[in-house]
PDB file of C-alpha atoms in Angstrom:
ATOM      1  CA  MET A   1      -5.004  -2.971  19.873  1.00  0.00           C
ATOM      2  CA  LEU A   2      -7.991  -2.462  17.597  1.00  0.00           C
ATOM      3  CA  ASN A   3     -10.631  -5.169  17.456  1.00  0.00           C
ATOM      4  CA  ARG A   4     -10.658  -6.358  13.857  1.00  0.00           C
ATOM      5  CA  ASN A   5     -14.446  -6.088  13.871  1.00  0.00           C
ATOM      6  CA  SER A   6     -14.076  -2.278  13.965  1.00  0.00           C
ATOM      7  CA  ILE A   7     -12.968  -2.264  10.317  1.00  0.00           C
ATOM      8  CA  THR A   8     -16.056  -3.751   8.709  1.00  0.00           C
ATOM      9  CA  ARG A   9     -17.285  -4.370   5.195  1.00  0.00           C
ATOM     10  CA  GLU A  10     -20.165  -2.038   6.003  1.00  0.00           C
ATOM     11  CA  ARG A  11     -17.820   0.835   6.868  1.00  0.00           C
ATOM     12  CA  ILE A  12     -15.758   0.238   3.759  1.00  0.00           C
ATOM     13  CA  ALA A  13     -18.837   0.058   1.520  1.00  0.00           C
ATOM     14  CA  ALA A  14     -20.210   3.283   3.017  1.00  0.00           C
ATOM     15  CA  MET A  15     -16.893   5.071   2.470  1.00  0.00           C
ATOM     16  CA  GLU A  16     -16.403   4.049  -1.150  1.00  0.00           C
ATOM     17  CA  PRO A  17     -18.977   6.450  -2.671  1.00  0.00           C
ATOM     18  CA  ARG A  18     -17.631   9.311  -0.539  1.00  0.00           C
ATOM     19  CA  ILE A  19     -14.107   9.041  -1.924  1.00  0.00           C
ATOM     20  CA  ARG A  20     -15.195   7.977  -5.426  1.00  0.00           C
ATOM     21  CA  PRO A  21     -15.214  11.561  -6.811  1.00  0.00           C
ATOM     22  CA  PHE A  22     -11.544  11.877  -5.830  1.00  0.00           C
ATOM     23  CA  VAL A  23     -10.005   8.514  -6.777  1.00  0.00           C
ATOM     24  CA  ARG A  24      -9.680   6.542  -9.987  1.00  0.00           C
ATOM     25  CA  HIS A  25     -11.173   3.128 -10.637  1.00  0.00           C
ATOM     26  CA  THR A  26      -7.886   1.650 -11.770  1.00  0.00           C
ATOM     27  CA  PRO A  27      -7.727  -0.945 -14.560  1.00  0.00           C
ATOM     28  CA  VAL A  28      -6.979  -4.657 -14.518  1.00  0.00           C
ATOM     29  CA  LEU A  29      -4.601  -6.160 -17.090  1.00  0.00           C
ATOM     30  CA  ARG A  30      -4.585  -9.924 -17.697  1.00  0.00           C
ATOM     31  CA  VAL A  31      -1.175 -11.308 -18.587  1.00  0.00           C
ATOM     32  CA  ASP A  32       0.174 -14.770 -19.400  1.00  0.00           C
ATOM     33  CA  MET A  33       3.193 -15.708 -17.316  1.00  0.00           C
ATOM     34  CA  ALA A  34       4.558 -17.480 -20.423  1.00  0.00           C
ATOM     35  CA  ASP A  35       5.372 -13.991 -21.693  1.00  0.00           C
ATOM     36  CA  PHE A  36       7.676 -13.629 -18.674  1.00  0.00           C
ATOM     37  CA  GLY A  37       9.512 -16.921 -19.210  1.00  0.00           C
ATOM     38  CA  ARG A  38       7.385 -18.865 -16.726  1.00  0.00           C
ATOM     39  CA  PRO A  39       4.929 -21.730 -17.291  1.00  0.00           C
ATOM     40  CA  PRO A  40       1.670 -20.571 -18.891  1.00  0.00           C
ATOM     41  CA  LEU A  41      -0.673 -19.031 -16.331  1.00  0.00           C
ATOM     42  CA  ALA A  42      -3.237 -16.241 -16.571  1.00  0.00           C
ATOM     43  CA  VAL A  43      -2.592 -13.602 -13.905  1.00  0.00           C
ATOM     44  CA  ASP A  44      -4.588 -10.429 -13.392  1.00  0.00           C
ATOM     45  CA  LEU A  45      -2.609  -7.302 -12.544  1.00  0.00           C
ATOM     46  CA  LYS A  46      -4.619  -4.695 -10.643  1.00  0.00           C
ATOM     47  CA  LEU A  47      -2.874  -1.497 -11.699  1.00  0.00           C
ATOM     48  CA  GLU A  48      -3.331   0.688  -8.645  1.00  0.00           C
ATOM     49  CA  CYS A  49       0.008   2.204  -9.656  1.00  0.00           C
ATOM     50  CA  LEU A  50      -2.129   4.372 -11.959  1.00  0.00           C
ATOM     51  CA  GLN A  51      -3.973   5.925  -9.012  1.00  0.00           C
ATOM     52  CA  HIS A  52      -3.773   9.666  -8.282  1.00  0.00           C
ATOM     53  CA  SER A  53      -0.450  10.513  -6.609  1.00  0.00           C
ATOM     54  CA  GLY A  54       1.044   7.299  -7.988  1.00  0.00           C
ATOM     55  CA  SER A  55      -0.151   4.752  -5.431  1.00  0.00           C
ATOM     56  CA  PHE A  56      -3.102   3.286  -3.523  1.00  0.00           C
ATOM     57  CA  LYS A  57      -2.402   5.717  -0.661  1.00  0.00           C
ATOM     58  CA  ALA A  58      -4.814   8.305  -2.077  1.00  0.00           C
ATOM     59  CA  ARG A  59      -7.725   6.199  -0.833  1.00  0.00           C
ATOM     60  CA  GLY A  60      -6.678   6.367   2.813  1.00  0.00           C
ATOM     61  CA  ALA A  61      -5.671  10.016   2.534  1.00  0.00           C
ATOM     62  CA  PHE A  62      -9.055  11.151   1.232  1.00  0.00           C
ATOM     63  CA  THR A  63     -10.874   9.009   3.788  1.00  0.00           C
ATOM     64  CA  ASN A  64      -8.988  10.731   6.599  1.00  0.00           C
ATOM     65  CA  LEU A  65      -9.604  14.240   5.278  1.00  0.00           C
ATOM     66  CA  LEU A  66     -13.293  13.591   4.621  1.00  0.00           C
ATOM     67  CA  GLU A  67     -14.001  11.741   7.881  1.00  0.00           C
ATOM     68  CA  ARG A  68     -12.015  13.795  10.393  1.00  0.00           C
ATOM     69  CA  PRO A  69     -12.241  17.543  11.118  1.00  0.00           C
ATOM     70  CA  VAL A  70      -9.200  19.350   9.711  1.00  0.00           C
ATOM     71  CA  PRO A  71      -7.942  22.263  11.866  1.00  0.00           C
ATOM     72  CA  LYS A  72      -6.677  25.573  10.544  1.00  0.00           C
ATOM     73  CA  ALA A  73      -3.111  24.296  10.944  1.00  0.00           C
ATOM     74  CA  GLY A  74      -3.890  21.674   8.304  1.00  0.00           C
ATOM     75  CA  VAL A  75      -2.598  18.119   8.222  1.00  0.00           C
ATOM     76  CA  VAL A  76       0.747  16.484   8.865  1.00  0.00           C
ATOM     77  CA  ALA A  77       2.064  13.082   7.816  1.00  0.00           C
ATOM     78  CA  ALA A  78       5.219  11.033   8.010  1.00  0.00           C
ATOM     79  CA  SER A  79       6.020   8.938   4.998  1.00  0.00           C
ATOM     80  CA  GLY A  80       8.617   7.120   2.967  1.00  0.00           C
ATOM     81  CA  GLY A  81       7.111   9.074   0.088  1.00  0.00           C
ATOM     82  CA  ASN A  82       3.864   7.590  -1.218  1.00  0.00           C
ATOM     83  CA  HIS A  83       1.676   8.370   1.800  1.00  0.00           C
ATOM     84  CA  GLY A  84       3.117  11.870   1.891  1.00  0.00           C
ATOM     85  CA  ALA A  85       2.357  12.400  -1.780  1.00  0.00           C
ATOM     86  CA  ALA A  86      -1.188  11.126  -1.285  1.00  0.00           C
ATOM     87  CA  VAL A  87      -1.842  13.342   1.736  1.00  0.00           C
ATOM     88  CA  ALA A  88      -0.369  16.319  -0.106  1.00  0.00           C
ATOM     89  CA  TYR A  89      -2.574  15.595  -3.110  1.00  0.00           C
ATOM     90  CA  ALA A  90      -5.725  15.136  -1.035  1.00  0.00           C
ATOM     91  CA  ALA A  91      -5.005  18.313   0.935  1.00  0.00           C
ATOM     92  CA  MET A  92      -4.497  20.250  -2.292  1.00  0.00           C
ATOM     93  CA  ARG A  93      -7.774  18.965  -3.751  1.00  0.00           C
ATOM     94  CA  LEU A  94      -9.720  19.747  -0.574  1.00  0.00           C
ATOM     95  CA  GLY A  95      -8.075  23.094   0.180  1.00  0.00           C
ATOM     96  CA  HIS A  96      -6.010  22.263   3.264  1.00  0.00           C
ATOM     97  CA  LYS A  97      -2.423  22.993   4.250  1.00  0.00           C
ATOM     98  CA  ALA A  98      -0.135  19.951   4.417  1.00  0.00           C
ATOM     99  CA  THR A  99       3.263  19.360   6.030  1.00  0.00           C
ATOM    100  CA  ILE A 100       5.048  16.145   5.118  1.00  0.00           C
ATOM    101  CA  PHE A 101       8.032  14.590   6.932  1.00  0.00           C
ATOM    102  CA  VAL A 102      10.125  12.075   5.013  1.00  0.00           C
ATOM    103  CA  PRO A 103      13.390  10.257   5.784  1.00  0.00           C
ATOM    104  CA  GLU A 104      16.587  10.689   3.834  1.00  0.00           C
ATOM    105  CA  VAL A 105      16.040   7.342   2.107  1.00  0.00           C
ATOM    106  CA  SER A 106      13.035   8.712   0.164  1.00  0.00           C
ATOM    107  CA  PRO A 107      13.806   8.849  -3.567  1.00  0.00           C
ATOM    108  CA  PRO A 108      13.803  12.137  -5.505  1.00  0.00           C
ATOM    109  CA  ALA A 109      10.792  11.100  -7.612  1.00  0.00           C
ATOM    110  CA  LYS A 110       8.621  10.991  -4.487  1.00  0.00           C
ATOM    111  CA  LEU A 111       9.973  14.237  -3.068  1.00  0.00           C
ATOM    112  CA  GLU A 112       9.291  16.029  -6.344  1.00  0.00           C
ATOM    113  CA  ARG A 113       5.704  14.771  -6.360  1.00  0.00           C
ATOM    114  CA  ILE A 114       5.087  15.973  -2.791  1.00  0.00           C
ATOM    115  CA  ARG A 115       6.446  19.423  -3.615  1.00  0.00           C
ATOM    116  CA  ALA A 116       4.396  19.569  -6.810  1.00  0.00           C
ATOM    117  CA  TYR A 117       1.213  19.234  -4.748  1.00  0.00           C
ATOM    118  CA  GLY A 118       2.128  22.324  -2.739  1.00  0.00           C
ATOM    119  CA  ALA A 119       2.948  20.700   0.593  1.00  0.00           C
ATOM    120  CA  GLU A 120       5.709  21.843   2.924  1.00  0.00           C
ATOM    121  CA  LEU A 121       8.344  19.116   2.821  1.00  0.00           C
ATOM    122  CA  VAL A 122      10.732  18.311   5.675  1.00  0.00           C
ATOM    123  CA  VAL A 123      13.493  15.770   4.995  1.00  0.00           C
ATOM    124  CA  GLY A 124      15.339  14.282   7.960  1.00  0.00           C
ATOM    125  CA  GLY A 125      16.280  11.060   9.707  1.00  0.00           C
ATOM    126  CA  ALA A 126      17.586   7.860   8.209  1.00  0.00           C
ATOM    127  CA  ARG A 127      14.317   5.885   8.182  1.00  0.00           C
ATOM    128  CA  TYR A 128      10.537   6.246   8.405  1.00  0.00           C
ATOM    129  CA  ALA A 129      10.479   5.792  12.195  1.00  0.00           C
ATOM    130  CA  GLU A 130      12.507   8.972  12.679  1.00  0.00           C
ATOM    131  CA  ALA A 131      10.296  10.963  10.301  1.00  0.00           C
ATOM    132  CA  LEU A 132       7.280   9.725  12.270  1.00  0.00           C
ATOM    133  CA  VAL A 133       8.673  11.041  15.557  1.00  0.00           C
ATOM    134  CA  ALA A 134       9.369  14.425  13.943  1.00  0.00           C
ATOM    135  CA  SER A 135       5.835  14.573  12.542  1.00  0.00           C
ATOM    136  CA  GLU A 136       4.347  13.742  15.942  1.00  0.00           C
ATOM    137  CA  ASP A 137       6.334  16.581  17.528  1.00  0.00           C
ATOM    138  CA  PHE A 138       5.119  18.944  14.817  1.00  0.00           C
ATOM    139  CA  ALA A 139       1.496  17.886  15.326  1.00  0.00           C
ATOM    140  CA  GLU A 140       1.729  18.475  19.070  1.00  0.00           C
ATOM    141  CA  LYS A 141       3.225  21.945  18.657  1.00  0.00           C
ATOM    142  CA  SER A 142       1.157  23.149  15.693  1.00  0.00           C
ATOM    143  CA  GLY A 143      -2.209  21.496  16.268  1.00  0.00           C
ATOM    144  CA  ALA A 144      -2.139  19.971  12.787  1.00  0.00           C
ATOM    145  CA  LEU A 145      -4.143  16.787  12.223  1.00  0.00           C
ATOM    146  CA  GLN A 146      -1.825  13.807  12.038  1.00  0.00           C
ATOM    147  CA  ILE A 147      -2.632  11.266   9.335  1.00  0.00           C
ATOM    148  CA  HIS A 148      -0.873   7.996   9.987  1.00  0.00           C
ATOM    149  CA  ALA A 149       0.250   5.969   6.990  1.00  0.00           C
ATOM    150  CA  PHE A 150      -1.182   2.671   8.248  1.00  0.00           C
ATOM    151  CA  ASN A 151      -2.054   2.625  11.977  1.00  0.00           C
ATOM    152  CA  GLN A 152      -5.287   4.631  11.696  1.00  0.00           C
ATOM    153  CA  GLU A 153      -8.859   3.392  11.368  1.00  0.00           C
ATOM    154  CA  GLU A 154      -9.709   5.786   8.550  1.00  0.00           C
ATOM    155  CA  THR A 155      -6.584   4.757   6.656  1.00  0.00           C
ATOM    156  CA  LEU A 156      -7.524   1.079   6.874  1.00  0.00           C
ATOM    157  CA  VAL A 157     -11.107   1.785   5.815  1.00  0.00           C
ATOM    158  CA  GLY A 158      -9.905   3.839   2.848  1.00  0.00           C
ATOM    159  CA  GLN A 159      -7.493   1.169   1.659  1.00  0.00           C
ATOM    160  CA  GLY A 160     -10.289  -1.358   2.075  1.00  0.00           C
ATOM    161  CA  THR A 161     -12.148   0.326  -0.784  1.00  0.00           C
ATOM    162  CA  LEU A 162      -9.507  -1.163  -3.066  1.00  0.00           C
ATOM    163  CA  GLY A 163     -10.633  -4.614  -1.953  1.00  0.00           C
ATOM    164  CA  LEU A 164     -14.210  -3.683  -2.848  1.00  0.00           C
ATOM    165  CA  GLU A 165     -13.040  -2.524  -6.270  1.00  0.00           C
ATOM    166  CA  ILE A 166     -10.967  -5.661  -6.887  1.00  0.00           C
ATOM    167  CA  GLU A 167     -13.956  -7.865  -6.063  1.00  0.00           C
ATOM    168  CA  ALA A 168     -16.103  -5.906  -8.501  1.00  0.00           C
ATOM    169  CA  ASP A 169     -13.434  -6.282 -11.203  1.00  0.00           C
ATOM    170  CA  LEU A 170     -12.596  -9.948 -10.493  1.00  0.00           C
ATOM    171  CA  PRO A 171     -15.589 -11.706  -8.910  1.00  0.00           C
ATOM    172  CA  GLU A 172     -14.136 -15.195  -9.555  1.00  0.00           C
ATOM    173  CA  LEU A 173     -10.801 -14.458  -7.864  1.00  0.00           C
ATOM    174  CA  ASP A 174      -9.215 -17.153  -5.693  1.00  0.00           C
ATOM    175  CA  THR A 175      -5.960 -15.538  -4.532  1.00  0.00           C
ATOM    176  CA  LEU A 176      -4.611 -11.993  -4.216  1.00  0.00           C
ATOM    177  CA  LEU A 177      -0.937 -11.177  -3.661  1.00  0.00           C
ATOM    178  CA  VAL A 178      -0.351  -7.908  -1.795  1.00  0.00           C
ATOM    179  CA  ALA A 179       2.905  -6.170  -0.803  1.00  0.00           C
ATOM    180  CA  VAL A 180       3.253  -5.251   2.866  1.00  0.00           C
ATOM    181  CA  GLY A 181       5.068  -2.482   4.689  1.00  0.00           C
ATOM    182  CA  GLY A 182       3.112  -1.161   7.654  1.00  0.00           C
ATOM    183  CA  GLY A 183       0.123  -3.230   6.624  1.00  0.00           C
ATOM    184  CA  GLY A 184      -2.555  -0.624   6.036  1.00  0.00           C
ATOM    185  CA  LEU A 185      -3.187  -1.840   2.498  1.00  0.00           C
ATOM    186  CA  ILE A 186      -3.393  -5.550   3.199  1.00  0.00           C
ATOM    187  CA  GLY A 187      -5.291  -4.874   6.437  1.00  0.00           C
ATOM    188  CA  GLY A 188      -8.015  -2.918   4.661  1.00  0.00           C
ATOM    189  CA  ILE A 189      -8.246  -5.374   1.772  1.00  0.00           C
ATOM    190  CA  ALA A 190      -8.325  -8.405   4.090  1.00  0.00           C
ATOM    191  CA  ALA A 191     -11.062  -6.762   6.163  1.00  0.00           C
ATOM    192  CA  TRP A 192     -13.144  -6.366   3.019  1.00  0.00           C
ATOM    193  CA  PHE A 193     -12.750  -9.945   1.806  1.00  0.00           C
ATOM    194  CA  ALA A 194     -12.956 -11.359   5.353  1.00  0.00           C
ATOM    195  CA  GLY A 195     -11.687 -14.791   4.395  1.00  0.00           C
ATOM    196  CA  ARG A 196     -13.696 -15.171   1.188  1.00  0.00           C
ATOM    197  CA  ILE A 197     -10.506 -15.370  -0.911  1.00  0.00           C
ATOM    198  CA  ARG A 198      -6.898 -16.261  -0.134  1.00  0.00           C
ATOM    199  CA  ILE A 199      -4.820 -13.182   0.761  1.00  0.00           C
ATOM    200  CA  VAL A 200      -1.050 -13.683   0.588  1.00  0.00           C
ATOM    201  CA  ALA A 201       1.388 -11.063   1.861  1.00  0.00           C
ATOM    202  CA  VAL A 202       4.674 -10.371   0.076  1.00  0.00           C
ATOM    203  CA  GLU A 203       7.575  -8.623   1.806  1.00  0.00           C
ATOM    204  CA  PRO A 204      11.229  -7.890   1.081  1.00  0.00           C
ATOM    205  CA  GLU A 205      13.707 -10.093   2.906  1.00  0.00           C
ATOM    206  CA  GLY A 206      15.278  -6.927   4.295  1.00  0.00           C
ATOM    207  CA  ALA A 207      12.030  -5.719   5.878  1.00  0.00           C
ATOM    208  CA  PRO A 208       9.990  -8.741   7.066  1.00  0.00           C
ATOM    209  CA  THR A 209       7.563  -6.815   9.279  1.00  0.00           C
ATOM    210  CA  LEU A 210       4.463  -9.009   8.975  1.00  0.00           C
ATOM    211  CA  TYR A 211       6.535 -12.200   8.681  1.00  0.00           C
ATOM    212  CA  ARG A 212       8.179 -11.447  12.028  1.00  0.00           C
ATOM    213  CA  ALA A 213       4.849 -10.460  13.573  1.00  0.00           C
ATOM    214  CA  PHE A 214       3.295 -13.777  12.549  1.00  0.00           C
ATOM    215  CA  GLU A 215       6.258 -15.600  14.127  1.00  0.00           C
ATOM    216  CA  ALA A 216       5.939 -13.640  17.367  1.00  0.00           C
ATOM    217  CA  GLY A 217       2.153 -13.534  17.529  1.00  0.00           C
ATOM    218  CA  GLN A 218       2.215  -9.728  17.732  1.00  0.00           C
ATOM    219  CA  PRO A 219       3.839  -6.744  15.986  1.00  0.00           C
ATOM    220  CA  VAL A 220       7.575  -6.666  16.716  1.00  0.00           C
ATOM    221  CA  ASP A 221      10.507  -4.702  15.395  1.00  0.00           C
ATOM    222  CA  ALA A 222      12.047  -6.014  12.189  1.00  0.00           C
ATOM    223  CA  PRO A 223      14.946  -4.884  10.005  1.00  0.00           C
ATOM    224  CA  ALA A 224      14.175  -1.900   7.788  1.00  0.00           C
ATOM    225  CA  GLU A 225      16.555  -2.376   4.898  1.00  0.00           C
ATOM    226  CA  GLY A 226      16.627  -3.232   1.217  1.00  0.00           C
ATOM    227  CA  ILE A 227      15.682  -1.751  -2.113  1.00  0.00           C
ATOM    228  CA  ALA A 228      12.089  -1.050  -1.048  1.00  0.00           C
ATOM    229  CA  ALA A 229      13.022   0.575   2.276  1.00  0.00           C
ATOM    230  CA  ASP A 230      11.287   3.831   1.338  1.00  0.00           C
ATOM    231  CA  SER A 231       7.882   2.138   1.082  1.00  0.00           C
ATOM    232  CA  LEU A 232       8.011  -1.328   2.676  1.00  0.00           C
ATOM    233  CA  ALA A 233      10.207  -0.835   5.743  1.00  0.00           C
ATOM    234  CA  PRO A 234       8.399   0.925   8.615  1.00  0.00           C
ATOM    235  CA  LYS A 235      10.117  -1.173  11.371  1.00  0.00           C
ATOM    236  CA  ARG A 236       6.915  -2.968  12.412  1.00  0.00           C
ATOM    237  CA  VAL A 237       3.374  -3.512  11.201  1.00  0.00           C
ATOM    238  CA  GLY A 238       0.523  -1.528  12.706  1.00  0.00           C
ATOM    239  CA  GLU A 239      -1.214  -2.633  15.881  1.00  0.00           C
ATOM    240  CA  MET A 240      -4.572  -1.992  14.221  1.00  0.00           C
ATOM    241  CA  MET A 241      -4.029  -4.191  11.200  1.00  0.00           C
ATOM    242  CA  PHE A 242      -2.462  -7.177  12.938  1.00  0.00           C
ATOM    243  CA  PRO A 243      -5.675  -8.808  14.262  1.00  0.00           C
ATOM    244  CA  ILE A 244      -7.098  -8.541  10.735  1.00  0.00           C
ATOM    245  CA  ALA A 245      -3.983 -10.137   9.267  1.00  0.00           C
ATOM    246  CA  GLU A 246      -4.044 -12.929  11.850  1.00  0.00           C
ATOM    247  CA  ALA A 247      -7.634 -13.698  10.919  1.00  0.00           C
ATOM    248  CA  PHE A 248      -7.586 -13.272   7.155  1.00  0.00           C
ATOM    249  CA  VAL A 249      -4.031 -13.299   5.699  1.00  0.00           C
ATOM    250  CA  GLU A 250      -2.855 -16.810   4.901  1.00  0.00           C
ATOM    251  CA  ARG A 251       0.889 -16.208   5.171  1.00  0.00           C
ATOM    252  CA  SER A 252       3.768 -13.906   4.278  1.00  0.00           C
ATOM    253  CA  ILE A 253       6.243 -14.678   1.502  1.00  0.00           C
ATOM    254  CA  LEU A 254       9.679 -13.058   1.484  1.00  0.00           C
ATOM    255  CA  VAL A 255      11.358 -11.969  -1.758  1.00  0.00           C
ATOM    256  CA  SER A 256      14.920 -10.790  -2.336  1.00  0.00           C
ATOM    257  CA  ASP A 257      16.029  -7.426  -3.663  1.00  0.00           C
ATOM    258  CA  ASP A 258      17.233  -9.133  -6.844  1.00  0.00           C
ATOM    259  CA  GLU A 259      13.799 -10.693  -7.329  1.00  0.00           C
ATOM    260  CA  ILE A 260      12.127  -7.318  -6.861  1.00  0.00           C
ATOM    261  CA  ILE A 261      14.485  -5.719  -9.386  1.00  0.00           C
ATOM    262  CA  ALA A 262      13.755  -8.540 -11.835  1.00  0.00           C
ATOM    263  CA  ALA A 263      10.015  -7.982 -11.360  1.00  0.00           C
ATOM    264  CA  GLN A 264      10.390  -4.258 -12.034  1.00  0.00           C
ATOM    265  CA  ALA A 265      12.345  -4.965 -15.195  1.00  0.00           C
ATOM    266  CA  ALA A 266       9.888  -7.620 -16.379  1.00  0.00           C
ATOM    267  CA  LEU A 267       6.861  -5.380 -15.869  1.00  0.00           C
ATOM    268  CA  TRP A 268       8.531  -2.682 -17.935  1.00  0.00           C
ATOM    269  CA  ASP A 269      10.002  -4.942 -20.626  1.00  0.00           C
ATOM    270  CA  ARG A 270       6.880  -7.036 -21.222  1.00  0.00           C
ATOM    271  CA  VAL A 271       3.925  -4.747 -20.511  1.00  0.00           C
ATOM    272  CA  ARG A 272       5.460  -1.262 -20.224  1.00  0.00           C
ATOM    273  CA  ILE A 273       4.348  -0.779 -16.619  1.00  0.00           C
ATOM    274  CA  ILE A 274       6.588   1.346 -14.413  1.00  0.00           C
ATOM    275  CA  ALA A 275       6.537   0.094 -10.842  1.00  0.00           C
ATOM    276  CA  GLU A 276       8.653   1.212  -7.919  1.00  0.00           C
ATOM    277  CA  PRO A 277      10.285  -1.567  -5.865  1.00  0.00           C
ATOM    278  CA  GLY A 278       7.427  -1.715  -3.359  1.00  0.00           C
ATOM    279  CA  GLY A 279       4.929  -1.703  -6.216  1.00  0.00           C
ATOM    280  CA  ALA A 280       6.622  -4.647  -7.918  1.00  0.00           C
ATOM    281  CA  ALA A 281       7.225  -6.767  -4.800  1.00  0.00           C
ATOM    282  CA  ALA A 282       3.991  -8.765  -5.046  1.00  0.00           C
ATOM    283  CA  PHE A 283       4.682  -9.604  -8.694  1.00  0.00           C
ATOM    284  CA  ALA A 284       8.178 -10.720  -7.672  1.00  0.00           C
ATOM    285  CA  ALA A 285       6.610 -13.536  -5.643  1.00  0.00           C
ATOM    286  CA  ILE A 286       4.929 -15.107  -8.655  1.00  0.00           C
ATOM    287  CA  LEU A 287       7.673 -14.290 -11.173  1.00  0.00           C
ATOM    288  CA  SER A 288      10.329 -15.902  -8.967  1.00  0.00           C
ATOM    289  CA  GLY A 289       8.221 -18.963  -8.246  1.00  0.00           C
ATOM    290  CA  ARG A 290       8.116 -18.280  -4.513  1.00  0.00           C
ATOM    291  CA  TYR A 291       4.351 -18.388  -4.886  1.00  0.00           C
ATOM    292  CA  ALA A 292       3.260 -21.364  -6.997  1.00  0.00           C
ATOM    293  CA  PRO A 293      -0.468 -21.383  -7.841  1.00  0.00           C
ATOM    294  CA  ALA A 294      -2.394 -24.627  -7.956  1.00  0.00           C
ATOM    295  CA  ALA A 295      -3.898 -25.861 -11.211  1.00  0.00           C
ATOM    296  CA  GLY A 296      -6.877 -23.730 -12.152  1.00  0.00           C
ATOM    297  CA  GLU A 297      -6.252 -21.146  -9.427  1.00  0.00           C
ATOM    298  CA  ARG A 298      -7.366 -17.611 -10.325  1.00  0.00           C
ATOM    299  CA  VAL A 299      -4.589 -15.318  -9.157  1.00  0.00           C
ATOM    300  CA  ALA A 300      -4.309 -11.531  -9.085  1.00  0.00           C
ATOM    301  CA  VAL A 301      -1.344  -9.384  -8.187  1.00  0.00           C
ATOM    302  CA  LEU A 302      -1.689  -5.865  -6.832  1.00  0.00           C
ATOM    303  CA  VAL A 303       0.794  -3.476  -8.482  1.00  0.00           C
ATOM    304  CA  CYS A 304       0.451  -0.771  -5.896  1.00  0.00           C
ATOM    305  CA  GLY A 305       2.939   2.028  -6.618  1.00  0.00           C
ATOM    306  CA  ALA A 306       4.664   3.743  -9.541  1.00  0.00           C
ATOM    307  CA  ASN A 307       6.651   6.569  -7.991  1.00  0.00           C
ATOM    308  CA  ALA A 308       9.943   5.681  -9.608  1.00  0.00           C
ATOM    309  CA  ASN A 309      12.303   7.557 -11.911  1.00  0.00           C
ATOM    310  CA  PRO A 310      11.210   6.765 -15.510  1.00  0.00           C
ATOM    311  CA  ALA A 311      14.801   7.261 -16.683  1.00  0.00           C
ATOM    312  CA  LYS A 312      15.709   3.974 -14.979  1.00  0.00           C
ATOM    313  CA  PHE A 313      13.397   2.116 -17.331  1.00  0.00           C
TER     314      PHE A 313
END
């Protein structure tokens, strides 16, 4: 297990200017929850859904490709879709070959994006865990560099640059709600803030990976079901992120599929933001009332992915 002190603010700050030419500084939108039928409350939405490749994953992908030597065989990744799209995009920008393994649950919108970036796409297995095994076999046989979606130091450091950016955008922030699958995103962000703000995890009821890990005191297998199974259901959180989460994540809140769907619809209906289920999960916590801010609390929600079919909205 990685010592949490290995993912430091210094490493994240040093990495940010290296990936800056390749990633967007995504905008923040302040909304009033009264517009969503809730009591009045100003909430800042960090729209990382507008990042290259449609999610925050581009940050970790570019960090890996810039920090680690890439062999002639290129790179390989397993993904529910967003990590694969990000690795494919980063490989295309930097001139490397990419092979992406995804499970059958991955939606067409994500598969189309991966193909559009020129990667070789392999679809197989019911869930992410099976795609991961296939990608590991491919890496061993081909010599390709494996880029893990969340259990990789460079991935955590790259996602941590989003924490740096959020602090620059919202210096008075008290609380940040972040969706969790494997935990690379919340691990990197929590490492950056290091307890200086409240970090709250949000997970689907059908895939309570961090929730179960907190209960057990270590990463353990959890169900991998529900509407966000393509992005928030990797079976268990990463060994590398868990010490960071134990130190700096206050708790995990579970939301239902219906609450996630309602959050997707509300984001589209009220502010014309398209978010995939995993991207809307954190907003579901505040829209549903499962997270209730205190009076005067400055709250931000990370909208982290937009790889959904626009026709559904």
